Tab-separated table of C-alpha atoms in Angstrom:
chain	number	residue	atom	x	y	z
A	86	MET	CA	28.143	22.796	16.847
A	87	VAL	CA	27.331	23.169	20.539
A	88	VAL	CA	30.024	22.221	23.012
A	89	VAL	CA	28.201	20.666	25.948
A	90	GLY	CA	31.228	20.790	28.235
A	91	ARG	CA	31.137	24.608	28.181
A	92	MET	CA	27.575	24.864	29.453
A	93	GLN	CA	27.206	26.195	32.942
A	94	GLU	CA	26.037	23.830	35.661
A	95	GLY	CA	22.246	23.565	35.518
A	96	GLN	CA	22.009	24.957	31.978
A	97	TYR	CA	22.042	21.634	30.124
A	98	THR	CA	18.317	20.819	30.283
A	99	GLN	CA	17.270	24.425	29.833
A	100	THR	CA	19.494	24.764	26.768
A	101	ILE	CA	18.137	21.614	25.116
A	102	TYR	CA	14.508	22.551	25.694
A	103	SER	CA	15.215	26.083	24.500
A	104	TYR	CA	16.646	24.713	21.249
A	105	ILE	CA	13.623	22.463	20.790
A	106	LYS	CA	11.167	25.268	21.528
A	107	GLN	CA	12.915	27.441	18.934
A	108	GLY	CA	12.920	24.657	16.356
A	109	GLN	CA	16.704	24.330	16.475
A	110	TYR	CA	16.618	20.552	16.409
A	111	VAL	CA	20.108	19.993	15.015
A	112	GLU	CA	21.575	22.030	17.879
A	113	ALA	CA	19.523	20.013	20.370
A	114	ILE	CA	20.806	16.793	18.779
A	115	ASP	CA	24.372	18.074	19.101
A	116	CYS	CA	23.763	18.583	22.830
A	117	LEU	CA	22.021	15.249	23.317
A	118	LEU	CA	24.447	12.972	21.492
A	119	PRO	CA	27.196	13.174	24.150
A	120	GLU	CA	24.608	12.334	26.837
A	121	TYR	CA	23.458	9.356	24.782
A	122	GLU	CA	27.050	8.237	24.220
A	123	ASN	CA	27.647	8.378	27.986
A	124	ASN	CA	24.425	6.507	28.782
A	125	ASN	CA	22.837	4.757	25.801
A	126	THR	CA	19.828	3.716	27.898
A	127	SER	CA	18.950	7.251	28.980
A	128	ARG	CA	15.216	7.573	28.470
A	129	ALA	CA	15.416	11.369	28.317
A	130	ALA	CA	18.215	11.405	25.744
A	131	LEU	CA	16.648	8.726	23.529
A	132	SER	CA	13.186	10.277	23.677
A	133	LEU	CA	14.410	13.773	22.856
A	134	LEU	CA	16.770	12.501	20.167
A	135	GLY	CA	13.914	10.555	18.567
A	136	TYR	CA	11.710	13.637	18.628
A	137	CYS	CA	14.417	15.893	17.169
A	138	TYR	CA	15.369	13.413	14.449
A	139	TYR	CA	11.703	13.119	13.489
A	140	GLN	CA	11.350	16.912	13.311
A	141	ILE	CA	14.318	17.249	10.930
A	142	GLY	CA	13.034	14.424	8.738
A	143	ASP	CA	15.645	11.832	9.714
A	144	PHE	CA	13.008	9.166	10.211
A	145	VAL	CA	15.466	6.259	10.165
A	146	SER	CA	17.367	7.714	13.136
A	147	ALA	CA	14.072	8.519	14.875
A	148	ALA	CA	12.932	4.917	14.384
A	149	ASP	CA	16.248	3.713	15.802
A	150	CYS	CA	15.767	5.832	18.950
A	151	TYR	CA	12.164	4.761	19.441
A	152	GLY	CA	13.085	1.140	18.725
A	153	GLN	CA	15.630	1.287	21.522
A	154	LEU	CA	13.078	2.916	23.825
A	155	ILE	CA	10.500	0.172	23.307
A	156	GLN	CA	13.153	-2.429	24.087
A	157	ILE	CA	14.137	-0.680	27.327
A	158	PHE	CA	10.664	0.615	28.311
A	159	PRO	CA	8.144	-1.775	26.700
A	160	GLU	CA	5.342	-0.601	28.993
A	161	HIS	CA	5.317	2.852	27.349
A	162	GLU	CA	2.891	2.383	24.469
A	163	GLN	CA	3.423	5.911	23.121
A	164	TYR	CA	6.952	4.936	22.085
A	165	LYS	CA	5.486	2.090	20.025
A	166	ILE	CA	3.310	4.599	18.190
A	167	TYR	CA	6.277	6.902	17.548
A	168	TYR	CA	8.344	3.932	16.387
A	169	ALA	CA	5.673	2.813	13.914
A	170	GLN	CA	5.175	6.403	12.662
A	171	SER	CA	8.917	6.794	12.107
A	172	LEU	CA	9.034	3.528	10.182
A	173	GLN	CA	6.094	4.641	8.043
A	174	LYS	CA	7.713	7.990	7.307
A	175	SER	CA	10.951	6.214	6.336
A	176	CYS	CA	8.991	4.082	3.830
A	177	GLN	CA	9.448	0.871	5.830
A	178	TYR	CA	5.786	0.017	5.414
A	179	GLU	CA	5.811	-3.652	6.336
A	180	ALA	CA	7.791	-2.942	9.508
A	181	ALA	CA	5.497	-0.012	10.348
A	182	MET	CA	2.383	-2.147	10.007
A	183	LYS	CA	3.960	-4.899	12.103
A	184	ALA	CA	4.969	-2.373	14.773
A	185	SER	CA	1.455	-0.906	14.838
A	186	PHE	CA	0.060	-4.298	15.833
A	187	THR	CA	2.201	-4.282	19.006
A	188	VAL	CA	0.243	-1.367	20.505
A	189	ASP	CA	-2.129	-2.907	23.049
A	190	ASN	CA	-3.518	0.117	24.866
A	191	PRO	CA	-7.100	0.862	23.728
A	192	THR	CA	-6.426	4.571	24.344
A	193	PHE	CA	-4.304	4.562	21.183
A	194	LYS	CA	-6.716	2.583	18.990
A	195	GLU	CA	-7.689	5.591	16.859
A	196	LYS	CA	-4.046	6.606	16.339
A	197	VAL	CA	-3.141	3.053	15.362
A	198	VAL	CA	-5.963	2.858	12.821
A	199	LYS	CA	-4.913	6.216	11.320
A	200	LEU	CA	-1.331	5.012	11.110
A	201	GLN	CA	-2.383	1.759	9.463
A	202	ALA	CA	-4.475	3.760	6.992
A	203	ALA	CA	-1.429	5.904	6.207
A	204	VAL	CA	0.644	2.800	5.523
A	205	LYS	CA	-2.030	1.398	3.221
A	206	TYR	CA	-2.294	4.781	1.479
A	207	ASP	CA	1.470	4.992	0.990
A	208	GLU	CA	1.444	1.486	-0.476
A	209	ASP	CA	-1.304	2.604	-2.905
A	210	ASP	CA	-3.746	0.162	-1.319
A	211	LEU	CA	-6.651	2.592	-1.578
A	212	PRO	CA	-9.388	0.094	-0.668
A	213	GLY	CA	-7.370	-0.932	2.410
A	214	ALA	CA	-6.742	2.691	3.361
A	215	LYS	CA	-10.404	3.573	2.904
A	216	SER	CA	-11.448	0.623	5.042
A	217	MET	CA	-9.138	1.814	7.831
A	218	VAL	CA	-10.233	5.458	7.552
A	219	GLU	CA	-13.888	4.446	7.730
A	220	GLN	CA	-13.155	2.847	11.119
A	221	CYS	CA	-12.241	6.278	12.495
A	222	ALA	CA	-14.669	8.569	14.265
A	223	SER	CA	-16.958	10.280	11.774
A	224	ASP	CA	-16.829	13.548	13.752
A	225	ASP	CA	-13.017	13.629	13.597
A	226	PRO	CA	-11.876	16.233	11.040
A	227	ASP	CA	-8.929	13.989	10.196
A	228	THR	CA	-11.397	11.422	8.886
A	229	GLU	CA	-12.839	13.944	6.414
A	230	ASN	CA	-9.358	15.102	5.469
A	231	ASN	CA	-8.161	11.544	4.930
A	232	LEU	CA	-11.196	10.670	2.830
A	233	GLY	CA	-10.412	13.787	0.781
A	234	CYS	CA	-6.868	12.554	0.200
A	235	LEU	CA	-8.209	9.220	-0.985
A	236	LEU	CA	-10.579	10.994	-3.372
A	237	VAL	CA	-7.682	13.003	-4.826
A	238	LYS	CA	-5.803	9.788	-5.558
A	239	GLU	CA	-8.930	8.604	-7.340
A	240	LYS	CA	-8.939	11.897	-9.288
A	241	ARG	CA	-12.320	12.844	-7.801
A	242	TYR	CA	-11.281	16.418	-7.100
A	243	VAL	CA	-14.661	18.087	-6.565
A	244	GLU	CA	-15.643	15.509	-3.962
A	245	ALA	CA	-12.212	15.817	-2.369
A	246	CYS	CA	-12.616	19.584	-2.018
A	247	LYS	CA	-15.931	19.014	-0.252
A	248	LYS	CA	-14.218	16.707	2.231
A	249	PHE	CA	-11.396	19.197	2.847
A	250	ASN	CA	-13.947	21.996	3.345
A	251	ALA	CA	-15.918	19.833	5.769
A	252	ALA	CA	-12.733	19.146	7.739
A	253	MET	CA	-11.938	22.867	7.884
A	254	ASN	CA	-15.467	23.649	9.060
A	255	VAL	CA	-15.103	21.215	11.957
A	256	LYS	CA	-11.643	22.480	12.912
A	257	GLY	CA	-12.295	26.106	12.150
A	258	TYR	CA	-10.289	27.853	9.493
A	259	GLN	CA	-6.770	26.540	9.274
A	260	PRO	CA	-4.569	27.051	6.256
A	261	ILE	CA	-4.356	23.849	4.243
A	262	SER	CA	-0.890	22.387	4.484
A	263	LEU	CA	1.143	21.356	1.479
A	264	THR	CA	0.828	17.783	2.721
A	265	THR	CA	-2.947	18.019	2.559
A	266	LEU	CA	-2.893	19.651	-0.859
A	267	ARG	CA	-0.568	17.044	-2.260
A	268	CYS	CA	-2.215	14.252	-0.279
A	269	VAL	CA	1.160	12.720	0.435
A	270	THR	CA	0.102	11.069	3.676
A	271	ILE	CA	-2.986	10.392	5.684
A	272	SER	CA	-3.022	12.085	9.102
């Protein structure tokens, strides 16, 4: 555990970002929690805590952080996206869908539709998921990848492989993640 009080003056921020850059999210959380306890409306602490919790798979804690952020800073639409994503990842599908509808900024429309498709997919509402995915840009490799995931759930493996290959051709070669192979979520 990191003892924040022993950090040299001016090292606090550098230390936290160093931990995050190195993927040492638990250590970053250990540094951030005292800051949050001293000021539970600190945008920096809540935002970084939410990010770190999400990275370690503690989606409930991430959702809590982002939920607090949208209460304190409702004008920051990105926090609403992160909140909805954290709810989706923590299997709170109804809450995630509801949260996704609070995003008003048209800049995030595509992300919202992808998130809503992921919720539908996780709920095994394949027609609903497909309807959402088909609203996404056809030249977006995520669209091909997501259609491939839907085809896997339908046990249409050859067609799914074609979609995954098409997505890789658009993106360039990238190793297929375990998530893609297992089709656990829609990007």
